[in-house]
Coordinates of C-alpha atoms and ligand atoms in Angstrom, one line a residue:
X1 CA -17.1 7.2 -7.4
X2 CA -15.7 10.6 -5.6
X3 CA -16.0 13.8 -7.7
X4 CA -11.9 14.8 -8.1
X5 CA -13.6 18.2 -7.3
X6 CA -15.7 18.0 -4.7
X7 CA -12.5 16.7 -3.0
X8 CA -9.6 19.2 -4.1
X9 CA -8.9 22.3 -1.4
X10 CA -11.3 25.2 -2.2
X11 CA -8.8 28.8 -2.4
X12 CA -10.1 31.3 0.5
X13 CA -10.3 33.8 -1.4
X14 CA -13.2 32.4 -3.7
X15 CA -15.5 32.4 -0.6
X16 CA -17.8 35.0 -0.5
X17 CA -19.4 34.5 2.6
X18 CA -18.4 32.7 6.0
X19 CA -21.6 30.8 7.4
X20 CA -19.9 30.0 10.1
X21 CA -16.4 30.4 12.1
X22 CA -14.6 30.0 15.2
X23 CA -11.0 29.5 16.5
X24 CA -10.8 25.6 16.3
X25 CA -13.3 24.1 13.9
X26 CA -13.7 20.2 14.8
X27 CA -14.6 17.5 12.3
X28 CA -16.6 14.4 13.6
X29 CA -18.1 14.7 17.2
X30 CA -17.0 10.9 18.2
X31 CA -14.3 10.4 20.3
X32 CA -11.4 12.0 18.7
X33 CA -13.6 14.8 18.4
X34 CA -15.3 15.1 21.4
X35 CA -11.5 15.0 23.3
X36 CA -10.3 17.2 20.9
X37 CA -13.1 20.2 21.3
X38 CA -12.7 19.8 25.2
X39 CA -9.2 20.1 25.0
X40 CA -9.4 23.5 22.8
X41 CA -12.1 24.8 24.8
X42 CA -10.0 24.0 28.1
X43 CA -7.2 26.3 26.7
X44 CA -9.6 29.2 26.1
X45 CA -10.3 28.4 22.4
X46 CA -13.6 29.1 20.7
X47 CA -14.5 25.7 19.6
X48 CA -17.1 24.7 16.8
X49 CA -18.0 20.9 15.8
X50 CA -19.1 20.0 12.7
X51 CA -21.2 16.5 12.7
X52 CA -22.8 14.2 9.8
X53 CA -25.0 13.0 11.4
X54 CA -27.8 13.9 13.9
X55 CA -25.7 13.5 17.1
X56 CA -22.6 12.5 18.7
X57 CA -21.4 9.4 19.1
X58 CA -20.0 8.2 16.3
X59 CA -18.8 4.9 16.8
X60 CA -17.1 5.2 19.8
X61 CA -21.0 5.7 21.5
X62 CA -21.6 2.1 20.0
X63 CA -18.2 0.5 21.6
X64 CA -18.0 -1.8 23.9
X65 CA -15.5 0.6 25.4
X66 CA -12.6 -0.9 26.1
X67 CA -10.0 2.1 26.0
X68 CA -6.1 0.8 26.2
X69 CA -4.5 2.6 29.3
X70 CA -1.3 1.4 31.8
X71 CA 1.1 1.7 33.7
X72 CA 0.2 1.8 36.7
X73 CA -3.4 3.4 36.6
X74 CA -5.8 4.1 40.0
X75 CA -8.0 1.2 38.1
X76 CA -5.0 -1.5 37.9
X77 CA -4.1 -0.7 41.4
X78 CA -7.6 -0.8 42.7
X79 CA -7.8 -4.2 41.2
X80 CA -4.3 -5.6 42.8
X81 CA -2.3 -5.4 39.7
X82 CA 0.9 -3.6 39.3
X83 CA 2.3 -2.5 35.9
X84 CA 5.0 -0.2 35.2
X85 CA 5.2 2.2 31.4
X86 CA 8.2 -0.2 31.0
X87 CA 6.3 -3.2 30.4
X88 CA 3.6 -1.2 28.6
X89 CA 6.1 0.2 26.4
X90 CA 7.8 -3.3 25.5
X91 CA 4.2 -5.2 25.0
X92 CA 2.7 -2.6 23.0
X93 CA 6.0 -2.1 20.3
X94 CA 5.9 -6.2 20.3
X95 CA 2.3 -6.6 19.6
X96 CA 1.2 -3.3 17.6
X97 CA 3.9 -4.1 14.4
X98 CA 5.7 -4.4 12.8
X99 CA 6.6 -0.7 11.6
X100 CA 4.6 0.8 15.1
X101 CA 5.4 4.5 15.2
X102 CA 7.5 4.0 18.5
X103 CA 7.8 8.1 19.5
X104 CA 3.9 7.5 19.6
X105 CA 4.0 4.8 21.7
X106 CA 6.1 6.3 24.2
X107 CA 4.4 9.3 24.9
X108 CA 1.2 7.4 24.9
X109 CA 2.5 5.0 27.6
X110 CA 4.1 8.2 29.5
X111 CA 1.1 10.0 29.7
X112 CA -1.2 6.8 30.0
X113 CA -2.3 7.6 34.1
X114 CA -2.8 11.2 33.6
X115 CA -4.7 10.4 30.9
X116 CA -7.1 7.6 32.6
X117 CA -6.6 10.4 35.6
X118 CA -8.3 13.2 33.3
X119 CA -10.8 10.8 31.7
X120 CA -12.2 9.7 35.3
X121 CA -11.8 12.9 37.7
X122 CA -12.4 15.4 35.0
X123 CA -14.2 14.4 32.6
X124 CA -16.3 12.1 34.9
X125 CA -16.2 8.9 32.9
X126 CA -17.2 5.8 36.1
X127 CA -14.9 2.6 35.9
X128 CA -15.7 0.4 38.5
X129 CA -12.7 -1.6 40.6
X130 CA -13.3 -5.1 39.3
X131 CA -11.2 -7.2 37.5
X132 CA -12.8 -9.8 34.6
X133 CA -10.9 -12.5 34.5
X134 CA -12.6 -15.0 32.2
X135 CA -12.1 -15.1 28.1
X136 CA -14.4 -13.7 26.6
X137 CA -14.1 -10.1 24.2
X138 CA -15.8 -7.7 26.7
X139 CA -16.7 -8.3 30.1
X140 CA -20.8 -9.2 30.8
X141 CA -21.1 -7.4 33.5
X142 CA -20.0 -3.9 34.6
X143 CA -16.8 -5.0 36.3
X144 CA -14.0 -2.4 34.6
X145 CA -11.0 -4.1 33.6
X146 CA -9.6 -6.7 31.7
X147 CA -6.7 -8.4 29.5
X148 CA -7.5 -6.9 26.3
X149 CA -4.3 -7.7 23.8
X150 CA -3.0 -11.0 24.9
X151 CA -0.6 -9.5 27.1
X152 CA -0.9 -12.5 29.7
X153 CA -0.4 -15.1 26.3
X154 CA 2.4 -16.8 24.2
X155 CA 4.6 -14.9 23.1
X156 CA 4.0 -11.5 24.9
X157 CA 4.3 -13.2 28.1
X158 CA 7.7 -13.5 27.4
X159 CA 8.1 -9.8 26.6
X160 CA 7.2 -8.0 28.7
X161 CA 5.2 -8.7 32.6
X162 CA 2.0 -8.8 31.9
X163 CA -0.6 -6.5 33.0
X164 CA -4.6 -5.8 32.3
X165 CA -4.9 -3.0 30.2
X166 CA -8.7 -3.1 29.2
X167 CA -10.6 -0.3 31.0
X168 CA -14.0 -0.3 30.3
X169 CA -16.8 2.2 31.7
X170 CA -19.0 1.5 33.9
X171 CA -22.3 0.7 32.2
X172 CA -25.4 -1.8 33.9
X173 CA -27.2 -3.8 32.3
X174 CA -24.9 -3.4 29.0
X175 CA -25.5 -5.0 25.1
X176 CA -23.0 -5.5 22.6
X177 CA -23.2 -2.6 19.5
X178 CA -25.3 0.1 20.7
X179 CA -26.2 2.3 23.6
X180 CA -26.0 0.5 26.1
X181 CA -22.3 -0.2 25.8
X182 CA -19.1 1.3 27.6
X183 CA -18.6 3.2 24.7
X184 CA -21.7 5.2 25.5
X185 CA -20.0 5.7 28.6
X186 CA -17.2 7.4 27.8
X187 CA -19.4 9.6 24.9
X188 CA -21.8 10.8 27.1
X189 CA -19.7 12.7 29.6
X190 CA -17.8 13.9 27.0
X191 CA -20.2 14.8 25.3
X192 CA -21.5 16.9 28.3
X193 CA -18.6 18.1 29.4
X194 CA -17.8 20.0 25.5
X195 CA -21.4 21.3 26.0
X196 CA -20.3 22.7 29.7
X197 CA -17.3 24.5 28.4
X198 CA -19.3 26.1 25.2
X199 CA -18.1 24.2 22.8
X200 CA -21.1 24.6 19.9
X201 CA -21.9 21.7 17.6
X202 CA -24.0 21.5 14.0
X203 CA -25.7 18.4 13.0
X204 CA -26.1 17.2 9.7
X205 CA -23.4 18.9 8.6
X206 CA -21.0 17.0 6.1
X207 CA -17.8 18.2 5.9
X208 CA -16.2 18.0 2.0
X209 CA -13.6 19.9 1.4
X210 CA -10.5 22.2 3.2
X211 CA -10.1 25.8 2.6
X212 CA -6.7 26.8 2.1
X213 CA -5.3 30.6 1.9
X214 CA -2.6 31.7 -0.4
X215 CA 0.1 30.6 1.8
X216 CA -1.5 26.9 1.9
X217 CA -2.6 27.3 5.2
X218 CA -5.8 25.4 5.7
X219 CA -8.4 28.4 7.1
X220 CA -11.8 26.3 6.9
X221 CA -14.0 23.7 5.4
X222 CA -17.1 23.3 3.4
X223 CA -19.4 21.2 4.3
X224 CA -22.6 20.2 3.2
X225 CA -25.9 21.0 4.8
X226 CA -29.6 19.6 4.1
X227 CA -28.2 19.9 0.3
X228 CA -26.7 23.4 0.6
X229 CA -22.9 23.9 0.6
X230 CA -22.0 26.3 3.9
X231 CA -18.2 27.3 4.2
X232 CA -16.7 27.9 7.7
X233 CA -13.9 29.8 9.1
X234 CA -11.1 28.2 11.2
X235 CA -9.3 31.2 12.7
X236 CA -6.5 28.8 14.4
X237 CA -7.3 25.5 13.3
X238 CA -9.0 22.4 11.6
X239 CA -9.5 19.2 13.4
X240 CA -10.4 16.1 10.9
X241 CA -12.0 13.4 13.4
X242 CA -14.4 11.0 10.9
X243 CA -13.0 7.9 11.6
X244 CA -11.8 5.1 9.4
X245 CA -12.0 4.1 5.5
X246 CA -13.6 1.1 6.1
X247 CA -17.2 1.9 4.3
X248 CA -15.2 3.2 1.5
X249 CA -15.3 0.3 -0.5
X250 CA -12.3 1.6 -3.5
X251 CA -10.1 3.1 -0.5
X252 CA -10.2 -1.0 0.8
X253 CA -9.7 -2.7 -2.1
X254 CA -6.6 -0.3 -3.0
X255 CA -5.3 -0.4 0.4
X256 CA -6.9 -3.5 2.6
X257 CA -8.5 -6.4 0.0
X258 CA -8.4 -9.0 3.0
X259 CA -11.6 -7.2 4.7
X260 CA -13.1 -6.3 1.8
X261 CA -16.4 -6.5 2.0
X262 CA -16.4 -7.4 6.0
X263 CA -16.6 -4.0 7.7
X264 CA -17.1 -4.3 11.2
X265 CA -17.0 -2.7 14.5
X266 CA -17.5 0.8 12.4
X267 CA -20.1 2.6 10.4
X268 CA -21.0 3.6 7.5
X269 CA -19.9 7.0 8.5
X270 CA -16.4 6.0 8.1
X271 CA -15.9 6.7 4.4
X272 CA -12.2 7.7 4.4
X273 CA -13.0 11.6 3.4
X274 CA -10.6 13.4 5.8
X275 CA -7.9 11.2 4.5
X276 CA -9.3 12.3 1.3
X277 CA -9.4 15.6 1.3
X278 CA -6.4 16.1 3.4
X279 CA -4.1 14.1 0.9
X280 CA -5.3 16.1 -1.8
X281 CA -3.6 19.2 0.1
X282 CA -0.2 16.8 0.1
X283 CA -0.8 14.9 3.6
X284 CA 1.4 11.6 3.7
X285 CA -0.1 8.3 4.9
X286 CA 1.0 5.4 7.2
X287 CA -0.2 2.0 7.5
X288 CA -3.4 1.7 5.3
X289 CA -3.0 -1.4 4.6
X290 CA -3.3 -2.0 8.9
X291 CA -6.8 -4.1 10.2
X292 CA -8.0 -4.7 13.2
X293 CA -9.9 -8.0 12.7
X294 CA -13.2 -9.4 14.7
X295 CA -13.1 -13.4 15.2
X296 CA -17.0 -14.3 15.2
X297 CA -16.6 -17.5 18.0
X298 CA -16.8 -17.2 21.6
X299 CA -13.3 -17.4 23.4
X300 CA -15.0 -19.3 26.2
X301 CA -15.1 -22.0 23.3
X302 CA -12.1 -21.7 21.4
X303 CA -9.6 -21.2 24.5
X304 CA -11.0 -25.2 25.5
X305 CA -10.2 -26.7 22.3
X306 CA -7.8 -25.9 19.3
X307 CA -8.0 -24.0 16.1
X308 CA -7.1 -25.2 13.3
X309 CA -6.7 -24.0 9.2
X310 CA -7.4 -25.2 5.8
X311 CA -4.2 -27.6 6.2
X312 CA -5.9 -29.2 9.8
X313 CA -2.7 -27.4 11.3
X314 CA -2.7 -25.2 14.7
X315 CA -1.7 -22.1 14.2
X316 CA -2.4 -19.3 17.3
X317 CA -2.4 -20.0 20.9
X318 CA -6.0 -20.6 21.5
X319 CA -5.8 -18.4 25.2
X320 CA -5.0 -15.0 23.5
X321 CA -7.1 -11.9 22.8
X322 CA -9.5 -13.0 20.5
X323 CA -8.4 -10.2 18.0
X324 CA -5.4 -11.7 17.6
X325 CA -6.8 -15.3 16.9
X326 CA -9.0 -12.6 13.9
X327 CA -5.6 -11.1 12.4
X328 CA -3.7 -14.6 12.8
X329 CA -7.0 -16.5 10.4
X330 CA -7.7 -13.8 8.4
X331 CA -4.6 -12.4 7.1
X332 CA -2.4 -15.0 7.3
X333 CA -4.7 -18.4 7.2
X334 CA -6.4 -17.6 4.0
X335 CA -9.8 -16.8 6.6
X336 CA -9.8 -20.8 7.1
X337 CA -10.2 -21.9 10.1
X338 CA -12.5 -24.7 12.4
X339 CA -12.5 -25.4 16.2
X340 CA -12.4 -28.6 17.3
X341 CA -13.5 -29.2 20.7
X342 CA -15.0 -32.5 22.4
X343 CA -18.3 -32.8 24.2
X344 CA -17.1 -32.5 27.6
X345 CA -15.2 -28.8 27.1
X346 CA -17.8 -27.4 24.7
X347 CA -20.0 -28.3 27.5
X348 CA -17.9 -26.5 29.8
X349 CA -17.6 -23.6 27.8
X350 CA -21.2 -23.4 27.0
X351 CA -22.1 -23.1 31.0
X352 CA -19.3 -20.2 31.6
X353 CA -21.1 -16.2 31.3
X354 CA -20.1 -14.5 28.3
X355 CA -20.5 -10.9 26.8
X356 CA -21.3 -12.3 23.2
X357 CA -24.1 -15.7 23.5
X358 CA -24.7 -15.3 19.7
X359 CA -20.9 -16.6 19.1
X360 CA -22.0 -19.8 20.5
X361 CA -22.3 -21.8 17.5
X362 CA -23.1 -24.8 17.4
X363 CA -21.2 -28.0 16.2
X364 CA -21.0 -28.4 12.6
X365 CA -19.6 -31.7 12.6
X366 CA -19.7 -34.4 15.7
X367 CA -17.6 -38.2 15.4
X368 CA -16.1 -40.7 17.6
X369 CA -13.4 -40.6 16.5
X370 CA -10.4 -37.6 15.1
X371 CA -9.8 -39.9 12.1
X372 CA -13.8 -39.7 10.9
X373 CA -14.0 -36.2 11.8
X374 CA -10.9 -35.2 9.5
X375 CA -12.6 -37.1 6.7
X376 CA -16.2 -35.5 7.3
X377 CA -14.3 -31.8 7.3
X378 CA -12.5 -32.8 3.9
X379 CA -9.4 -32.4 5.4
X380 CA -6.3 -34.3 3.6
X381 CA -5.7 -37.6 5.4
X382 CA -3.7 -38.0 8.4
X383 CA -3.3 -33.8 8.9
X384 CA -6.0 -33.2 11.8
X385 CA -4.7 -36.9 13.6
X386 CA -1.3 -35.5 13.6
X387 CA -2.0 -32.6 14.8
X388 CA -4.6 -33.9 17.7
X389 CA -2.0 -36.7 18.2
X390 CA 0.7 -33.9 18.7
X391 CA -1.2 -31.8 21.2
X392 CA -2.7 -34.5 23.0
X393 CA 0.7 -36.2 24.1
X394 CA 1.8 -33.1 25.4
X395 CA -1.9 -31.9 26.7
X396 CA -1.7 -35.3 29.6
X397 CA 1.3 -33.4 31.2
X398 CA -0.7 -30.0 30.6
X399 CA 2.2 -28.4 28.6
X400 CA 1.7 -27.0 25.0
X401 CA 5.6 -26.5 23.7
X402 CA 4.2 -26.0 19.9
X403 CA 2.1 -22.7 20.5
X404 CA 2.9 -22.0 24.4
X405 CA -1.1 -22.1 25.5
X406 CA -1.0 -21.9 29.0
X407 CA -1.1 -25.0 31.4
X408 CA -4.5 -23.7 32.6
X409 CA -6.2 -24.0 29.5
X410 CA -4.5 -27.3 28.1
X411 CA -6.1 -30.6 27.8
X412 CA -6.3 -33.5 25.9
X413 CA -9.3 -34.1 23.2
X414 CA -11.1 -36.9 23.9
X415 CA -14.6 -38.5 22.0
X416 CA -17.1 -37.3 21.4
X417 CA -15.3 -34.9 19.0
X418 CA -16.8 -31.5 16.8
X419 CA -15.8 -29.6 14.7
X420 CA -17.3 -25.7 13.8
X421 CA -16.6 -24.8 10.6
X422 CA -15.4 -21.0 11.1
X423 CA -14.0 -20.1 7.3
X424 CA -14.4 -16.4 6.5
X425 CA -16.2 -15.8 10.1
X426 CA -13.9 -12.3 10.4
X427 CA -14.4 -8.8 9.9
X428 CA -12.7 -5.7 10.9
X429 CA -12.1 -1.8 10.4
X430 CA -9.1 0.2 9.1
X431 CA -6.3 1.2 11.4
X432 CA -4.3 3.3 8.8
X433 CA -4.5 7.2 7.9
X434 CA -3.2 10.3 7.5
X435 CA 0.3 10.2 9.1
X436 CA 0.5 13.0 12.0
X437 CA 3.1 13.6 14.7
X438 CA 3.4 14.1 18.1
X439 CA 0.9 17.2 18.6
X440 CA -1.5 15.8 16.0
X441 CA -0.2 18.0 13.3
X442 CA -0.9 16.1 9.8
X443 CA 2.2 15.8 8.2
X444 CA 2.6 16.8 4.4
X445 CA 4.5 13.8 2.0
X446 CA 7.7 16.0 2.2
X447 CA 7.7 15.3 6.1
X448 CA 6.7 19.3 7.3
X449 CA 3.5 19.8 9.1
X450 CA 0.7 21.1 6.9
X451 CA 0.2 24.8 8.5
X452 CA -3.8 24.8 10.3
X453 CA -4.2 21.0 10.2
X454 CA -4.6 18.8 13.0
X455 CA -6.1 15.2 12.8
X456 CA -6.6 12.0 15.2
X457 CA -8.7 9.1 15.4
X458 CA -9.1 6.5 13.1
X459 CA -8.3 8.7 10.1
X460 CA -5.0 8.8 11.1
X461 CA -2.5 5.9 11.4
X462 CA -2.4 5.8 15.3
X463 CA -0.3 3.8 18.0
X464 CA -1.7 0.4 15.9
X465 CA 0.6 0.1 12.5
X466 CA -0.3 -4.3 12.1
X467 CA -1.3 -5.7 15.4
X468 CA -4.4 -4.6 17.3
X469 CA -5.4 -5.1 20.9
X470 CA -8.5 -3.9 22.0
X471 CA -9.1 -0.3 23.8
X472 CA -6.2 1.2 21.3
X473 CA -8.6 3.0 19.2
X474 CA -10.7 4.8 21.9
X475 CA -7.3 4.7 23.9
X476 CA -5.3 6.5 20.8
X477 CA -8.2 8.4 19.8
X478 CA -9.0 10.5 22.8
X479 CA -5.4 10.9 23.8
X480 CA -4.5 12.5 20.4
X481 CA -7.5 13.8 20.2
X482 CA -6.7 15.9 23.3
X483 CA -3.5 17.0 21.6
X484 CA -5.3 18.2 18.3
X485 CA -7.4 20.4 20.3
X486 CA -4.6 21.5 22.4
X487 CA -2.5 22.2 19.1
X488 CA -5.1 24.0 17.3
X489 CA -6.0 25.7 20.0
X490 CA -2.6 27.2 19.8
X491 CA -2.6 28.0 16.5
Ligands
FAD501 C1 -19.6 -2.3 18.1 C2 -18.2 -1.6 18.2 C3 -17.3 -2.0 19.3 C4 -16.1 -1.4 19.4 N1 -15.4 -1.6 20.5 C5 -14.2 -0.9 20.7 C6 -13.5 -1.0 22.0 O1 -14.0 -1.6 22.9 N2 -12.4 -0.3 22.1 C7 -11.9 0.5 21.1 O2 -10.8 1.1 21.2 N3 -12.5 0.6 19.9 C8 -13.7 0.0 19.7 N4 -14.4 0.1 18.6 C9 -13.8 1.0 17.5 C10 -13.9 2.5 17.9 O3 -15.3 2.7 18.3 C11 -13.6 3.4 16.8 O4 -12.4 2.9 16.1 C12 -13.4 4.8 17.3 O5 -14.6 5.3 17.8 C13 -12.7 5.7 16.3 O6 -12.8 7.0 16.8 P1 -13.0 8.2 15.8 O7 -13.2 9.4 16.7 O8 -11.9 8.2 14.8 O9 -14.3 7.9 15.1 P2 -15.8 7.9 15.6 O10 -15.9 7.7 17.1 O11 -16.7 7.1 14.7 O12 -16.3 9.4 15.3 C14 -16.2 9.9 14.0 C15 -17.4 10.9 13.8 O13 -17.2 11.6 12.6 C16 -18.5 11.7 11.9 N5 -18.3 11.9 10.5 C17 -17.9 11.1 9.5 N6 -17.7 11.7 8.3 C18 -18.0 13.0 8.5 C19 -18.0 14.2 7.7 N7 -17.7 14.1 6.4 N8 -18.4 15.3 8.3 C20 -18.7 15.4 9.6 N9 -18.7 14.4 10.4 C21 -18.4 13.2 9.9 C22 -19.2 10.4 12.2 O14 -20.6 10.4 12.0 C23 -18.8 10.2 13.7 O15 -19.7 10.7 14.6 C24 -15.7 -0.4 18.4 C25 -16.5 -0.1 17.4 C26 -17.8 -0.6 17.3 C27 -18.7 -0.2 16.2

């Protein structure tokens, strides 16, 4: 339980003594952060970061790194692929809803190879020119790009032409979750660069409230350090940059019950305290009740056989990004759902390299026939044979009209035939927040920016208001990031 207190906006002029100040004052040194304090510092801005714990990082540092970037980008053209901020514009509104903040998603797409420009020739972060083409949720190896959303599935194929949008640092030898990810490859120059331009950072240091002045202009922020509250002076501007709500358990069960207890891809770090304290000063909020959501199977299993729910009934088209198949079970399948796949393609899938071996599972139920299986799963009578009898006869002409799975990846299940039991194998983080606009500025309830407050990452509601596609939080995060810093910078 939050102390109502500890969270209300401290006055200015009950502070006694500044322990520390600067021009731009930035909290969280992750990636909203670290774009953000390189952007102020670029624009001559005196730039102090404020960090919980004892480094940078966040969880960006533990990413796999995919960051969401089109258009036409150096990468996508090094890799033979053309794309236009058209198409990006049109796949993005279709798959980010419904209610995505479409002003965002413009500028985003508009700006999309200046930014990839800026993130490899001047902040230094390495993408190498190859193109993974196998499903899976990362790449295995180093190569640096990849479909990412589903943009080359049913229905978005449709929509818009699709392009890989996936662009992933350069990292050897690389492990899922840690520091030996892409994320750590985007960090780390980042990370170096804010150091090159002066940009001064404090560890352990936990921010907890804003300082406002009599005009309601936020001026600072405590924060707490080794037990002692410190206050510090923002002389142009605050940047909040801590990430999610999805370790604060109250803020999820108000606003996102489906992942309750099922954080994932985010740490405990992300407690929801910017949105916090910057709603007690009056900031609105936007899609909190928004989730990315982790499927925990291998997509080299489930694109070679189909996925069914609690009713033995198909439901996603099983070659799509393998967050969507996450969002499709978990918030609108009740987190029910089995694969069923015969010998001969969970073989095949088996052999193929993947980024995430541990998602292998094995069979939980094997028969010779559909009709046994059904009965061993519990299923009601005659609902997996329909459905297996429905795909099949379309599957020998390698056409899927129910769910539009591509010809490629569509083919009739034969014996012997498994099923994997995957209820409630989901998890995810929060995609809502503090609603901002176009320069970052956190907007108060009554629509005006709050004067001094600037805000991006995953505390605010970002380019993803429903749908999710990988690379749109460190895509979102350091773009608007850059504008925070640029904005506060600017006073
Ligand atoms: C394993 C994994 C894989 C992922 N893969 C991808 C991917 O491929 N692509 C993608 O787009 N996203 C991915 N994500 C999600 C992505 O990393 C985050 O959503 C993103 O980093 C959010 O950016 P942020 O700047 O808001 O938060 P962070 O990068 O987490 O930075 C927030 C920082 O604020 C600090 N902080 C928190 N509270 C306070 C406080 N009170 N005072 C001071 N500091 C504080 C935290 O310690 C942290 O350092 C992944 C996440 C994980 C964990």
């Amino acid at each position: 339980m939050v102390d109502p207190a500890s969270i209300c906006p401290v006055r200015a002029d009950s502070i006694t003594r500044w322990d520390y100040e600067a021009d731009v004052v930035v909290a969280g040194f992750g990636v909203a952060g670290a774009c953000a304090a390189v952007e102020a510092a670029t624009q001559g801005a005196q730039v102090l970061v404020l960090e919980r714990t004892g480094g940078w990082g966040g969880a960006a540092a533990m990413a796999g790194g995919f960051i969401y970037l089109g258009g036409g980008t150096p990468l996508q053209t090094a890799c033979g692929f053309t794309d236009t901020v058209t198409d990006m514009k049109a796949f993005m509104k279709a798959a980010l809803g419904p209610g995505a903040d479409e002003a965002k998603i413009d500028l985003y797409c508009e700006g999309s190879v200046d930014h990839y420009r800026w993130l490899a020739e001047e902040i230094g972060v390495p993408f190498k020119a190859e193109f993974w083409g196998e499903p899976g949720w990362e790449p295995p190896t180093d190569a640096g790009l990849m479909y990412s959303g589903g943009e080359n599935s049913a229905p978005y194929n449709t929509i818009a032409a699709p392009a890989p949008r996936g662009h992933v640092p350069q990292m050897s030898d690389k492990q899922a979750g840690g520091e030996r990810g892409g994320g750590y490859m985007l960090m780390k120059p980042l990370a170096d660069t804010a150091a090159a331009l002066g940009v001064e950072s404090v560890y352990d240091m936990r921010v907890q409230t804003l300082i406002v002045d009599d005009d309601g202009r936020v001026v600072g922020l405590t924060a707490k350090q080794y037990g002692k509250t410190v206050a510090v002076r923002a002389r142009r501007g605050v940047v909040l940059a801590t990430g999610s709500f999805a370790y604060n358990d109250a803020m999820v069960e108000a606003f996102a019950p489906r992942i309750a207890g099922r954080p994932a891809a985010s740490i405990e770090e992300h407690d929801g305290r910017a949105i916090q304290i910057a709603q007690a000063l009056g900031a609105d909020l936007a899609h909190m009740d928004a989730t990315e959501v982790a499927f925990y199977c291998d997509p080299q299993l489930f694109v070679r056989g189909i996925l069914v729910n609690g009713r033995g009934q198909r439901y996603i088209p099983e070659d799509t990004y393998p967050g969507h198949v996450g969002q499709a079970t978990l918030l609108r399948n009740d987190n029910q759902a089995f694969l069923i796949i015969d010998e001969a393609a969970y073989e095949e899938g088996t052999s193929r390299p993947t980024a995430t071996p541990q998602l292998r599972l094995p069979p939980t139920w094997v028969c010779e026939t559909v009709a046994e299986l059904e009965t061993e799963m519990g299923l009601p009578a005659g609902t997996l044979q329909a459905t297996v009898e429905v795909y099949n006869a379309h599957a020998t002409r390698g056409e899927d009209p129910v769910l539009g799975k591509k010809s490629e990846w569509v083919k009739p299940i034969g014996s012997p035939v498994a099923a994997i039991d995957l209820r409630g194998m989901t998890g995810g983080f929060t995609l809502g927040g503090l609603r901002t606009d176009l320069e970052s500025r956190v907007l108060h309830v009554g629509g005006a920016p709050i004067p001094g407050l600037y805000a991006a990452g995953r505390c605010t509601a970002g380019v993803s208001a429903g749908g999710y596609v990988s690379g749109a939080s460190l895509g979102d995060g350091s773009f608007f990031g850059r504008r925070a810093g640029r904005s506060a910078a600017h006073g």
